[in-house]
Coordinates of C-alpha atoms and ligand atoms in Angstrom, one line a residue:
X591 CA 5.5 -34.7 -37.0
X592 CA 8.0 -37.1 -34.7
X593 CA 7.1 -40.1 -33.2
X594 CA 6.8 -40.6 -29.4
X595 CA 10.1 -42.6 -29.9
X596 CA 11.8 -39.9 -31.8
X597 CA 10.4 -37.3 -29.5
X598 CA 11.3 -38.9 -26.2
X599 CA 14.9 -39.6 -27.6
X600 CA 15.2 -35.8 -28.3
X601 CA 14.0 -35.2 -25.3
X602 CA 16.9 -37.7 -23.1
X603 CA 19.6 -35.5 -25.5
X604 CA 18.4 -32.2 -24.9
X605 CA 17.9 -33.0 -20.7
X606 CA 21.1 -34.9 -21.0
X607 CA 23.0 -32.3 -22.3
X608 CA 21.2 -29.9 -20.2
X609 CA 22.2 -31.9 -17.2
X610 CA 26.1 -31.7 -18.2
X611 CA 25.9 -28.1 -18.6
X612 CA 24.1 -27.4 -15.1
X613 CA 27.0 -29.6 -13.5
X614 CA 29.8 -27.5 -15.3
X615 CA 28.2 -23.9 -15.5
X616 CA 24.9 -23.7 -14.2
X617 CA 23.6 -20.3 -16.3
X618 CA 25.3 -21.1 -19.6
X619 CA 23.0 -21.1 -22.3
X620 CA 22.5 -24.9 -23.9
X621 CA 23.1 -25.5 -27.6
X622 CA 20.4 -25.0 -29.5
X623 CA 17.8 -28.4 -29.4
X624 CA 15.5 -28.5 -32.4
X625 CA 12.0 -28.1 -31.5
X626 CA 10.1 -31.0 -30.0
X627 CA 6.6 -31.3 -31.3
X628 CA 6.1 -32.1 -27.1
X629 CA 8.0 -29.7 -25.4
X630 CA 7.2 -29.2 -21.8
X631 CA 4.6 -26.5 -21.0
X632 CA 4.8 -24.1 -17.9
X633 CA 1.6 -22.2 -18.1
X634 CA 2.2 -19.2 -15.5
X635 CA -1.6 -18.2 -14.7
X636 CA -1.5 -15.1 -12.5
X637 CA -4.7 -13.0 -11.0
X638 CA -5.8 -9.9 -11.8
X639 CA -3.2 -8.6 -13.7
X640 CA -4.5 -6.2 -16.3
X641 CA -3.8 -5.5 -20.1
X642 CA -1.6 -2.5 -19.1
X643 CA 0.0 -4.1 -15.7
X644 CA 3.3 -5.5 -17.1
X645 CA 5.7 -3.2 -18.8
X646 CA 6.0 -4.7 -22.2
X647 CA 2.4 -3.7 -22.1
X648 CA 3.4 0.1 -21.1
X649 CA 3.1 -0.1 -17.2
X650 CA 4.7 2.8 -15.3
X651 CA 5.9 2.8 -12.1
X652 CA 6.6 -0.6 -12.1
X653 CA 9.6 -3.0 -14.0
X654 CA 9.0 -6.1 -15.1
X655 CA 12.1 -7.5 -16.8
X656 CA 11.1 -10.9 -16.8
X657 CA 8.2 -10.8 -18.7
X658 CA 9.7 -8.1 -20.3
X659 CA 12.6 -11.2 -21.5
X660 CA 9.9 -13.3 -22.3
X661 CA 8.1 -11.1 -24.7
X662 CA 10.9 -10.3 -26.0
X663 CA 11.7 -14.1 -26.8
X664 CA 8.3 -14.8 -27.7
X665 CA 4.7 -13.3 -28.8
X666 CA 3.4 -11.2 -27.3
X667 CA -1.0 -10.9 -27.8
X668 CA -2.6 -8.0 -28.2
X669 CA -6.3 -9.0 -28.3
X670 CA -5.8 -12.1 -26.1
X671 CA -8.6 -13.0 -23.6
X672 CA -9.7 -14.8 -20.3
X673 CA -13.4 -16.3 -21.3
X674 CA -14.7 -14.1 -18.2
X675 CA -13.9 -11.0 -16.1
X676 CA -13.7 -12.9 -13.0
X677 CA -11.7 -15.8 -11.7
X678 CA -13.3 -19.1 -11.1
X679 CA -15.7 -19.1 -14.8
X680 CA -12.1 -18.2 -16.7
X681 CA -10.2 -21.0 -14.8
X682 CA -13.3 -23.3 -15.8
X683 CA -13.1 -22.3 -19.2
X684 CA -9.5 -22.4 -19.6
X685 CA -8.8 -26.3 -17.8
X686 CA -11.9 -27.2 -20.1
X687 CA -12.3 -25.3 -23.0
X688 CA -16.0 -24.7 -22.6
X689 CA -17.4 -21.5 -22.3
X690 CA -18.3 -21.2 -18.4
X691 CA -21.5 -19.0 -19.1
X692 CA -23.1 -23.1 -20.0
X693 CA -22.5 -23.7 -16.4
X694 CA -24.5 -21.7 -14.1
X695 CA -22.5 -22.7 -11.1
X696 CA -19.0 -20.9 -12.8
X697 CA -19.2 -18.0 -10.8
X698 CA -16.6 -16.5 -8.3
X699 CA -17.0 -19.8 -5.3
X700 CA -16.7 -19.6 -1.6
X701 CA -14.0 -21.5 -0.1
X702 CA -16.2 -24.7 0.3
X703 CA -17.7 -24.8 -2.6
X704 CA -17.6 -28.8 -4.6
X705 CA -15.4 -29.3 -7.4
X706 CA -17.0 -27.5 -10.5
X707 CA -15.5 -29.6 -13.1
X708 CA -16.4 -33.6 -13.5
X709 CA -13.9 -36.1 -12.7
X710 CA -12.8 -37.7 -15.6
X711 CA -13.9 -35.6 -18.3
X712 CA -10.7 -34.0 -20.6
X713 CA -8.8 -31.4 -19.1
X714 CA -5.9 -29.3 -20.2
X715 CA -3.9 -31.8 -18.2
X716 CA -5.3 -34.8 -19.2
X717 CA -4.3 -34.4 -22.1
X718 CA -0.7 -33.9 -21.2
X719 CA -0.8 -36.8 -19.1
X720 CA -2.4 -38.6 -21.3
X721 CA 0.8 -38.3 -23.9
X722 CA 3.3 -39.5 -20.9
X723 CA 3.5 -35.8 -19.5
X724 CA 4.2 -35.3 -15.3
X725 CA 1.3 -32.3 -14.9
X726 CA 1.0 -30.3 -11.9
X727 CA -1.2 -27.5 -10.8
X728 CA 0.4 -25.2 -7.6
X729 CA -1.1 -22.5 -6.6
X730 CA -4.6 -21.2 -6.7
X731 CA -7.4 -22.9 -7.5
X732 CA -10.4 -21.9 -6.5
X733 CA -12.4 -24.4 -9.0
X734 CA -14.1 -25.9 -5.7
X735 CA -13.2 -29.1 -4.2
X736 CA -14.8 -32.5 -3.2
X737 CA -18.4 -33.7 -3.5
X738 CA -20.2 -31.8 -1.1
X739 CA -19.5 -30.4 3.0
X740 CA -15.5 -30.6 2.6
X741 CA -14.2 -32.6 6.0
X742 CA -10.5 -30.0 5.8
X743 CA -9.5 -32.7 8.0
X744 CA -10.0 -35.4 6.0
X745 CA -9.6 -36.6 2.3
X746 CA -10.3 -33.6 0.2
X747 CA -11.7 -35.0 -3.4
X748 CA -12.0 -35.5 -6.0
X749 CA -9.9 -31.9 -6.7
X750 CA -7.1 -31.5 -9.4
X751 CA -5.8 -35.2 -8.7
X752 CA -8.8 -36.2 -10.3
X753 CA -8.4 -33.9 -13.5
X754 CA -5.5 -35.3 -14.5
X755 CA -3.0 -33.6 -12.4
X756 CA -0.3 -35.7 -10.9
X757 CA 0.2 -34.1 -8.4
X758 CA -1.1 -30.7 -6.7
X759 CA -0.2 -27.6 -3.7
X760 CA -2.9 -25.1 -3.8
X761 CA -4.3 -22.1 -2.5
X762 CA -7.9 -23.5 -2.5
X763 CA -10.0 -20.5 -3.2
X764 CA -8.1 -17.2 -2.9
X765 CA -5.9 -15.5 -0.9
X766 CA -8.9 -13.5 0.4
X767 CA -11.1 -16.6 1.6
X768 CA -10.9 -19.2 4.4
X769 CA -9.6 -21.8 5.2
X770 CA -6.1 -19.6 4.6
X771 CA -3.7 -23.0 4.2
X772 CA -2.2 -25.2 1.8
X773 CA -3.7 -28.3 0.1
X774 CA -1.5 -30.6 -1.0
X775 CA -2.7 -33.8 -3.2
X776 CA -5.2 -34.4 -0.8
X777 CA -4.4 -33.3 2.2
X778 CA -4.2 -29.9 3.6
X779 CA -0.6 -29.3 4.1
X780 CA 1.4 -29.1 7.8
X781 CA -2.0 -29.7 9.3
X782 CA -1.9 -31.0 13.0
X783 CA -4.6 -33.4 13.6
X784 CA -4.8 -32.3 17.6
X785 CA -5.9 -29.0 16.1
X786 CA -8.4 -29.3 13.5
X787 CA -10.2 -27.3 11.3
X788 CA -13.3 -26.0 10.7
X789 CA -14.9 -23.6 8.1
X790 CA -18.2 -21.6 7.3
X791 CA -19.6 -19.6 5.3
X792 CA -23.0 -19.1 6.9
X793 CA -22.1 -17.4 10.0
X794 CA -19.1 -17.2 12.4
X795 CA -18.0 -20.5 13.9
X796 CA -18.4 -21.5 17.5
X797 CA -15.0 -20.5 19.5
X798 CA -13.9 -19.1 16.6
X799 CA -11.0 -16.6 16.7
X800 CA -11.1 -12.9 16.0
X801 CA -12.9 -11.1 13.2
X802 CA -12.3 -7.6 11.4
X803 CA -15.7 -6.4 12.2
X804 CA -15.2 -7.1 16.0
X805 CA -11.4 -6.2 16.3
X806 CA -10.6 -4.2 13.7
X807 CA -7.7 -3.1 16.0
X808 CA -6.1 -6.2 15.8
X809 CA -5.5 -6.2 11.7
X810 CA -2.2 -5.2 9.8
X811 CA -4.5 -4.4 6.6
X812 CA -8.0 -3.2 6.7
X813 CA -11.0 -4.0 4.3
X814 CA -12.3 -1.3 2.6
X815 CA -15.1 -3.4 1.6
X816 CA -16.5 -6.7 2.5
X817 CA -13.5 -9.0 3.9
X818 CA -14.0 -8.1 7.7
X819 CA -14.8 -11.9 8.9
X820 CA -12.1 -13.9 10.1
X821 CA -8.5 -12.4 11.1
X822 CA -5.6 -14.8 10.0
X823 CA -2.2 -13.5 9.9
X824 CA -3.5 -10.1 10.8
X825 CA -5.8 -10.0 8.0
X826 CA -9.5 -10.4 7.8
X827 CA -10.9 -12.6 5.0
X828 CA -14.4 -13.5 3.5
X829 CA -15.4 -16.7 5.9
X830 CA -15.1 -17.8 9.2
X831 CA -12.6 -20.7 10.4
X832 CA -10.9 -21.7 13.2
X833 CA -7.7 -24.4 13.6
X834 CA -5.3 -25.6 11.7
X835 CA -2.8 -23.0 13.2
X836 CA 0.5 -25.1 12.1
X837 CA -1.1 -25.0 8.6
X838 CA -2.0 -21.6 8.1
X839 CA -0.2 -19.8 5.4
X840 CA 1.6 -16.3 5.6
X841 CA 0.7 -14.0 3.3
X842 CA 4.1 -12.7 2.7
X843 CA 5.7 -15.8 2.2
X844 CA 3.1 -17.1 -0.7
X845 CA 5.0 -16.3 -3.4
X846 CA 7.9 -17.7 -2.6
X847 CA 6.3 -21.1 -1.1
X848 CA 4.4 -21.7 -4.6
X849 CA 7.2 -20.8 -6.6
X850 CA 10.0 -22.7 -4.7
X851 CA 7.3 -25.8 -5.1
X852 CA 7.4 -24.9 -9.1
X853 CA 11.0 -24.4 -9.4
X854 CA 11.0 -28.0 -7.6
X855 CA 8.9 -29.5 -9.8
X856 CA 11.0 -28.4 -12.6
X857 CA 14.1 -29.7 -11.1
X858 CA 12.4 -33.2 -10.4
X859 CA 11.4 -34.1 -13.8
X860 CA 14.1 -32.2 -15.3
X861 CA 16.6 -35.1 -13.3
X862 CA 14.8 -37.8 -14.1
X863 CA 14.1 -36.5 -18.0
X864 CA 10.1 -36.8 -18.1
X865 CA 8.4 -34.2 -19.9
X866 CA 6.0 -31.8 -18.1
X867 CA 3.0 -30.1 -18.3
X868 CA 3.0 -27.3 -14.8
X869 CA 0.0 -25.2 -14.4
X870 CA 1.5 -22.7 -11.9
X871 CA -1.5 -20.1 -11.1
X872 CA 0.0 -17.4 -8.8
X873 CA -1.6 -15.8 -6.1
X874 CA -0.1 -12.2 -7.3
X875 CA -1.6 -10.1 -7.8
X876 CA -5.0 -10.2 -6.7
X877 CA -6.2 -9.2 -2.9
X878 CA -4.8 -9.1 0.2
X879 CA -1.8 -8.0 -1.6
X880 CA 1.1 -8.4 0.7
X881 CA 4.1 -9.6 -1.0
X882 CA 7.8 -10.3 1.1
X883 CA 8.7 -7.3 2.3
X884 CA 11.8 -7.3 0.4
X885 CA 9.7 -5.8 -2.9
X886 CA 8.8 -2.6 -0.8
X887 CA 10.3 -0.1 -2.9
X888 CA 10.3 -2.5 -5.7
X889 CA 7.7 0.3 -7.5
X890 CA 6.6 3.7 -6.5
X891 CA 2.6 2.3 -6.0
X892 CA 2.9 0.2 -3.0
X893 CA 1.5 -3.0 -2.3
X894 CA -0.2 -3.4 -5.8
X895 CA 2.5 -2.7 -7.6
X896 CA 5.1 -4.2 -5.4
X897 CA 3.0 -7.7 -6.0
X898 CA 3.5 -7.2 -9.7
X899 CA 7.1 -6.6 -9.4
X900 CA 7.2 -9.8 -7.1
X901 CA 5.1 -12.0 -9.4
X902 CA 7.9 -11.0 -12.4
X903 CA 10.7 -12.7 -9.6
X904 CA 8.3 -15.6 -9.7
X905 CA 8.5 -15.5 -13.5
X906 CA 12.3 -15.3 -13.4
X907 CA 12.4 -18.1 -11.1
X908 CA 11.2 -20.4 -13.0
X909 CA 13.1 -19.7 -16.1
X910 CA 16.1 -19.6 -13.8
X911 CA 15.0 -23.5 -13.1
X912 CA 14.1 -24.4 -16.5
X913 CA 17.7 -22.4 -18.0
X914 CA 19.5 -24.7 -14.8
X915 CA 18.6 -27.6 -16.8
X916 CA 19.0 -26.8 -20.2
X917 CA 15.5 -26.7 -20.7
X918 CA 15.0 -22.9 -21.5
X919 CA 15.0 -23.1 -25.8
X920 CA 12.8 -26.3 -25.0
X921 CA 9.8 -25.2 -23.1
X922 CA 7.2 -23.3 -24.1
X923 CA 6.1 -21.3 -21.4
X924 CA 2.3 -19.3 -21.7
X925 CA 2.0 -16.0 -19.0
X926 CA -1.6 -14.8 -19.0
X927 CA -3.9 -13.8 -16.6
X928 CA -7.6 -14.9 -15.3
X929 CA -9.5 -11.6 -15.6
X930 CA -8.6 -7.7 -15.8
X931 CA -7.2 -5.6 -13.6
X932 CA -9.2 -4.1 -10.2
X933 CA -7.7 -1.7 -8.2
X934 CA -9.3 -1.1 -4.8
X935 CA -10.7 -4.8 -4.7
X936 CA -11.9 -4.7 -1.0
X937 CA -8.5 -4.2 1.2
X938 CA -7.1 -0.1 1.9
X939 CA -3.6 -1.3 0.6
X940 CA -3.0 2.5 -1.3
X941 CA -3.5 1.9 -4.7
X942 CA -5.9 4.0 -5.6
X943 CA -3.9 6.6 -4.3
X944 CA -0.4 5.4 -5.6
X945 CA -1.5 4.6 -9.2
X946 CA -0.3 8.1 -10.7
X947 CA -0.2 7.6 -14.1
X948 CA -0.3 3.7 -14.3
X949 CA -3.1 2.6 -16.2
X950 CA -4.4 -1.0 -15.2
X951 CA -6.5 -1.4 -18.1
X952 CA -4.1 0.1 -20.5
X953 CA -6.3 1.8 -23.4
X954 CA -9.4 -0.1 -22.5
X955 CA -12.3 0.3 -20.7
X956 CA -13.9 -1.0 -17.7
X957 CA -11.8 -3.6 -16.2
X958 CA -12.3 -7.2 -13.2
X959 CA -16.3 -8.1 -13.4
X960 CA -16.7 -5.8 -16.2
X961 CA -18.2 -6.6 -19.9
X962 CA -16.1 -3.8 -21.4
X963 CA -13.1 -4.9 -23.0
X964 CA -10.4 -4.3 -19.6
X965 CA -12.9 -6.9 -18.2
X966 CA -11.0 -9.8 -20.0
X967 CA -8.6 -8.8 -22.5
X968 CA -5.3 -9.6 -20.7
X969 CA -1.7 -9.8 -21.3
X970 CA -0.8 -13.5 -23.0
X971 CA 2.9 -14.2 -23.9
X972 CA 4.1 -17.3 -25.3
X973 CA 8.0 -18.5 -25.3
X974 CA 9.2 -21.2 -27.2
X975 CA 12.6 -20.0 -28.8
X976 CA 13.1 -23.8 -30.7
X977 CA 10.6 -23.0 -32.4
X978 CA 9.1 -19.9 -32.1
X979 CA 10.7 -16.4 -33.5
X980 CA 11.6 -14.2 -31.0
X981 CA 10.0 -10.2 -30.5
X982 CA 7.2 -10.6 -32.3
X983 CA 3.9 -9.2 -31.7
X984 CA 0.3 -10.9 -32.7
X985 CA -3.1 -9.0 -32.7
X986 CA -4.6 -12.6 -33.6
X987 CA -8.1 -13.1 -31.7
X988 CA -7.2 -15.4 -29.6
X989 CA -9.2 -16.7 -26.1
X990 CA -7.8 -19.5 -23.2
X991 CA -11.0 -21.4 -23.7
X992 CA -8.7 -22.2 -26.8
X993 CA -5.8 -23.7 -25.7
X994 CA -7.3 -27.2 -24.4
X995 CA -7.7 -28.0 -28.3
X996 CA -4.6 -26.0 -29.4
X997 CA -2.5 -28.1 -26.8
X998 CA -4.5 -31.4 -27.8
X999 CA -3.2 -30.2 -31.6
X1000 CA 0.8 -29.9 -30.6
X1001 CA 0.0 -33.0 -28.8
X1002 CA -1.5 -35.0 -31.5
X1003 CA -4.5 -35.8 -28.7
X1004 CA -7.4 -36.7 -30.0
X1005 CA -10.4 -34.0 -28.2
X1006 CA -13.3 -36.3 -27.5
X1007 CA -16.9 -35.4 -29.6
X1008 CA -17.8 -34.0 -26.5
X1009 CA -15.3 -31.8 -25.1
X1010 CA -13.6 -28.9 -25.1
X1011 CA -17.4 -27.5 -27.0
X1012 CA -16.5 -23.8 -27.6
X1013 CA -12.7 -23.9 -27.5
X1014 CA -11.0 -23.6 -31.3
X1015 CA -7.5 -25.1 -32.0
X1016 CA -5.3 -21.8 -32.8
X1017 CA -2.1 -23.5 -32.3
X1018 CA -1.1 -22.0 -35.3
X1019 CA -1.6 -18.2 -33.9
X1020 CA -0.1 -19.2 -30.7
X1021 CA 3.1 -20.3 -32.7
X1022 CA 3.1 -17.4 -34.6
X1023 CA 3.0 -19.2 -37.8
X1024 CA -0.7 -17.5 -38.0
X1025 CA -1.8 -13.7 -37.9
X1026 CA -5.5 -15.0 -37.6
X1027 CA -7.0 -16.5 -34.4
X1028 CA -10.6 -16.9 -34.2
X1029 CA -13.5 -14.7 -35.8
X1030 CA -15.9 -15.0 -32.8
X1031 CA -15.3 -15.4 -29.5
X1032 CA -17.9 -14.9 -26.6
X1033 CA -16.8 -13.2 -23.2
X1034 CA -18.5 -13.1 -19.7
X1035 CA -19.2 -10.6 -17.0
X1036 CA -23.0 -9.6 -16.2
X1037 CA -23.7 -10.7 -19.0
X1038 CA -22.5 -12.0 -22.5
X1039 CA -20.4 -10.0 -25.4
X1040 CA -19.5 -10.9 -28.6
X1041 CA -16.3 -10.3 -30.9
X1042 CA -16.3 -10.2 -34.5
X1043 CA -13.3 -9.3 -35.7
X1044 CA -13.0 -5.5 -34.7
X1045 CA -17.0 -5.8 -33.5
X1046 CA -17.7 -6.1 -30.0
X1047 CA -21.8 -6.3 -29.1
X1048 CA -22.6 -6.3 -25.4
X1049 CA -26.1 -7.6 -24.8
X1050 CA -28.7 -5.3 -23.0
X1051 CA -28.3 -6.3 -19.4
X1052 CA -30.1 -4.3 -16.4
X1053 CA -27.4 -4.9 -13.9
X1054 CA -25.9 -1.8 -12.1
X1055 CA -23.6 0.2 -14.0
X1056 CA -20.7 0.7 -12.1
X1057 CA -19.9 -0.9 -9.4
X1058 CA -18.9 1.2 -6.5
X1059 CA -16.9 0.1 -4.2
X1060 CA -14.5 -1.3 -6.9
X1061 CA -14.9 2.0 -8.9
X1062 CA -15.7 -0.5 -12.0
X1063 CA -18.1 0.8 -15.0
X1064 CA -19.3 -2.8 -15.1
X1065 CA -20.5 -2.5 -19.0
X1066 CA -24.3 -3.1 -18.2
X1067 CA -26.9 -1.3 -19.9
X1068 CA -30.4 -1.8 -20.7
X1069 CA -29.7 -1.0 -24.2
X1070 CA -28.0 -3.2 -26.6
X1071 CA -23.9 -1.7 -27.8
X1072 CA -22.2 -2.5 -30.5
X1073 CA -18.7 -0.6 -30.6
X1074 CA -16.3 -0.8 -33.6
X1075 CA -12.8 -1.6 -31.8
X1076 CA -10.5 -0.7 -34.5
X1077 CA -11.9 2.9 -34.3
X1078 CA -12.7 3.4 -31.0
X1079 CA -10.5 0.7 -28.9
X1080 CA -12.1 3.1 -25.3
X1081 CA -15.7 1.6 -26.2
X1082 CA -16.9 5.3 -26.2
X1083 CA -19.2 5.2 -29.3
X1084 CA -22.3 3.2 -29.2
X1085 CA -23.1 2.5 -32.5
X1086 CA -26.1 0.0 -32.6
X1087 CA -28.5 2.5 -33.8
X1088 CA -26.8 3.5 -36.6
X1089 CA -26.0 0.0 -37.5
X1090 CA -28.8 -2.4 -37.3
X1091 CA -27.7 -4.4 -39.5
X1092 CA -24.5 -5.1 -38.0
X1093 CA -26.4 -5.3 -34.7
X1094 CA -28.7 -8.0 -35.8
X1095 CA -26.1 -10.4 -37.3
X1096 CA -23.9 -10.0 -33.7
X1097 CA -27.4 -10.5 -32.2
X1098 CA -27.9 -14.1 -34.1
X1099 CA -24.4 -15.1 -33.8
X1100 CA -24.9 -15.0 -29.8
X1101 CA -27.9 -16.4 -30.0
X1102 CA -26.5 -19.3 -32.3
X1103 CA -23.4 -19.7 -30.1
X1104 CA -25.5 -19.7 -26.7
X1105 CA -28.2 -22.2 -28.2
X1106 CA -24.8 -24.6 -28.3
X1107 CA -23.3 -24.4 -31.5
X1108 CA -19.3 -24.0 -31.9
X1109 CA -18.3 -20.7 -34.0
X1110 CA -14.7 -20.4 -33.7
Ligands
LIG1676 C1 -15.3 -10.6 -4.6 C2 -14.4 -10.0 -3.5 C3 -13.0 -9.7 -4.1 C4 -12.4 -10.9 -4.8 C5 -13.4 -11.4 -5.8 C6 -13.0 -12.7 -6.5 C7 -15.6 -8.8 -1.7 C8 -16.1 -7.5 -1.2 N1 -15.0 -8.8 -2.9 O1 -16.5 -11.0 -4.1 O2 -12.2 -9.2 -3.1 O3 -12.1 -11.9 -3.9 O4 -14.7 -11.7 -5.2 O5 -11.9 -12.4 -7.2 O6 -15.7 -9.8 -1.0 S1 -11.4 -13.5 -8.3 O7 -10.3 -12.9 -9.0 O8 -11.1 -14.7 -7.6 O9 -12.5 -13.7 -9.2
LIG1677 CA1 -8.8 -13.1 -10.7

């Protein structure tokens, strides 16, 4: 290990020489830097993007050379996983490495909801920030925000600010829920106070504008389920709202907004040499997907897959910023997403019918709110070519409720008693220095599963077995499953009957691990 001194020095030489070499030729590569033991993180956290989405993953019908380059420089994870198969319980677990099924408030939240996560407890970025790190979080949130009714009008906290980001620009919730505008620090962004806004999610609000359910004639994209209250930008969304029209976002513009604000980001601390955590969550490619209109033909699936090709030009964005600076061999940049893949998730955008032979899920079953394996086991690359050997692939268990402590252990943070509960420090499988991750690791949908090495048991759980509108098999079942991955990767073989025993020791390790005890 370096010292702060010796790190922060390597650190002014690197940027410095970076700096000279963005002045002369912006795109030439920088000498090689030896590794820092703090290198600057960009964690790119996008939405829905399922095990077999990207093409380094084996997507069709869709490039993604970016990521593809990143893979390619990096790790890429085979058996990587978001702690649940939705999006605000992952996000919980992954800013505070606690499993979100011990919080029975970490489910998907309206766009009002308060701020799930305590103020002052350790976070993934407080424990950059802690170190001397600039952190910031732009994009989407949607881990609540404030202490109660939020006034959108007014101060909105304690949110991100108060986690131990520096500084923030979010989505609130999602692109599918009101209010539909940008929150920045804590202020919603462009907002004129002569129009304010107000939100609900109880009913419509008085002299509210449109809705889908009243004037479907008036929408550019139709619901196929749910999503038929309030029209914004053509669009209806999940909650009523009415104001803020000089804050209001449009859809097709989102990805370029967040990413120009990342790219920026970059560029600032890259100028004034400070080191930087940037936890850059995109918006692609969950619902309403309606990315710039120049990715139209950028796949043969439409919308869906047009958002995936336009969240791998985010990607390359910002390792265009970080490669302007000399920072590319530097930073370790982590791609992953927040749950599996979903394909009609509530909008008629085509892609059921434009999928052909794309598979979402990849070779796994189920997929977004599902407790079979698509339900959570997502793409995860990590880049760090100072340090990390290029091309290779890990099947190491690995889970993002992990990476507060693994973070904390390339950071030489100490992780209070307290935090961080379930998360394990597997820096040394994220560096590839490591074939092994964990042995156990829990995951959430209806309700639990556990992994043991190549055993996955899914408690008995009486919820609904597929959901229908999504066209999901959710993974539920009254009885109790027990599948043997290695063999049978497509969950298809139930084998708890003819393996009690097996069944009974996955039984009392969930039992063990729910009751509070840490089993990495
Ligand atoms: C569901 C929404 C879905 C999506 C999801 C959350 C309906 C009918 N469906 O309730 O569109 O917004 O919540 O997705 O409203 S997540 O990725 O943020 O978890
Ligand atoms: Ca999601």
């Amino acid at each position: 290990m370096i010292n702060r001194r010796t790190f922060f020095s390597q650190f002014s030489v690197a940027a410095a020489a970076g700096a000279v070499c963005a002045a002369a030729a912006p795109f030439q590569t920088p000498a090689p830097a030896a590794a820092s033991d703090r290198p600057n993180v960009v964690m790119i956290y996008a939405d829905d993007v399922g095990y077999g989405d990207l093409s380094c993953y084996g997507a069709y019908n869709v490039k993604t050379p970016n990521l593809d380059r990143l893979a390619r420089a990096g790790i890429r994870f085979t058996d990587a996983h978001s702690s649940a198969a939705t999006c605000t319980p992952s996000r919980y677990s992954l800013l505070t490495g606690e499993y979100s099924f011990r919080l029975s408030k970490a489910r998907v939240l309206p766009g009002d909801a308060p701020l799930l996560i305590e103020p002052g407890r350790q976070t993934l970025a407080s424990i950059f920030r802690d170190k001397g790190y600039r952190t910031a979080a732009i994009g989407k949130w949607h881990l609540g925000l404030g202490n109660g009714k939020i006034d959108w009008n007014a101060e909105i906290k304690p949110g991100p600010l108060e986690l131990g980001f520096d500084e923030c620009f979010l989505i609130p919730a999602t692109g599918d829920r009101v209010p539909c505008v940008y929150v920045e620090n804590h202020k919603v962004a462009a907002l004129d106070p002569a129009d304010p806004i107000t939100v609900s999610y109880e009913g419509p609000v008085e002299d509210g504008g449109l809705t889908g359910k009243a004037n479907p004639e008036k929408l550019k994209l139709h619901p196929s389920h749910g999503h038929d209250m309030t029209i914004v930008n053509g669009v209806s969304r999940i909650g009523y709202m009415k104001g803020g029209k000089s804050a209001l976002w449009v859809d097709e513009d989102i990805a370029d907004t967040i990413t120009n604000r990342a790219a920026a980001f970059i560029d600032r601390n890259a100028r004034s040499q400070q080191p930087f955590f940037l936890y850059f969550a995109t918006h692609d490619i969950h619902v309403p997907r309606l990315p710039h209109p120049r990715f139209d033909r950028a796949s043969t699936m439409g919308p869906r897959g047009n958002a995936i090709a336009e969240l791998d030009w985010s990607v390359g964005q910002i390792m265009a910023a970080l490669r302007k600076h000399g920072l590319e061999r530097n930073t370790m940049v982590v791609f992953s997403s927040d749950n599996g893949p979903v394909v009609d998730d509530g909008y008629k955008d085509d892609a059921v019918a434009k999928l052909f032979n794309h598979k979402p899920a990849g070779p796994y079953r189920g997929g977004k709110y599902s407790s079979f394996e698509a339900g959570t086991r997502v793409p995860l690359i990590v880049r760090w070519p100072a340090r990390i050997k290029g091309g290779a692939v890990s099947s190491a268990l690995v889970g993002q409720t992990d990476f507060l402590k693994s973070f904390a252990a390339l950071l030489d943070v100490k992780v209070d008693a307290k935090s961080a509960p379930d998360g394990a420090n597997i820096l040394p499988a994220l560096l590839g220095d490591s074939k092994v991750g964990r042995s156990h690791l829990v995951e959430q949908a209806g309700g639990l599963t556990l992994r043991a090495g190549k055993w996955k048991y899914i408690e008995p759980n009486k919820g609904a077995k597929m959901s229908v509108p999504t066209n999901t098999e959710l993974g539920n079942d009254p009885q109790p499953q027990l599948y043997d991955l290695a063999a049978d990767p497509g969950e298809k073989k139930n084998m708890a009957a003819a393996m009690p025993g097996k069944l009974q020791e996955m039984q009392t390790v969930l039992k063990r691990i729910r009751d509070g005890e840490f089993v990495p």
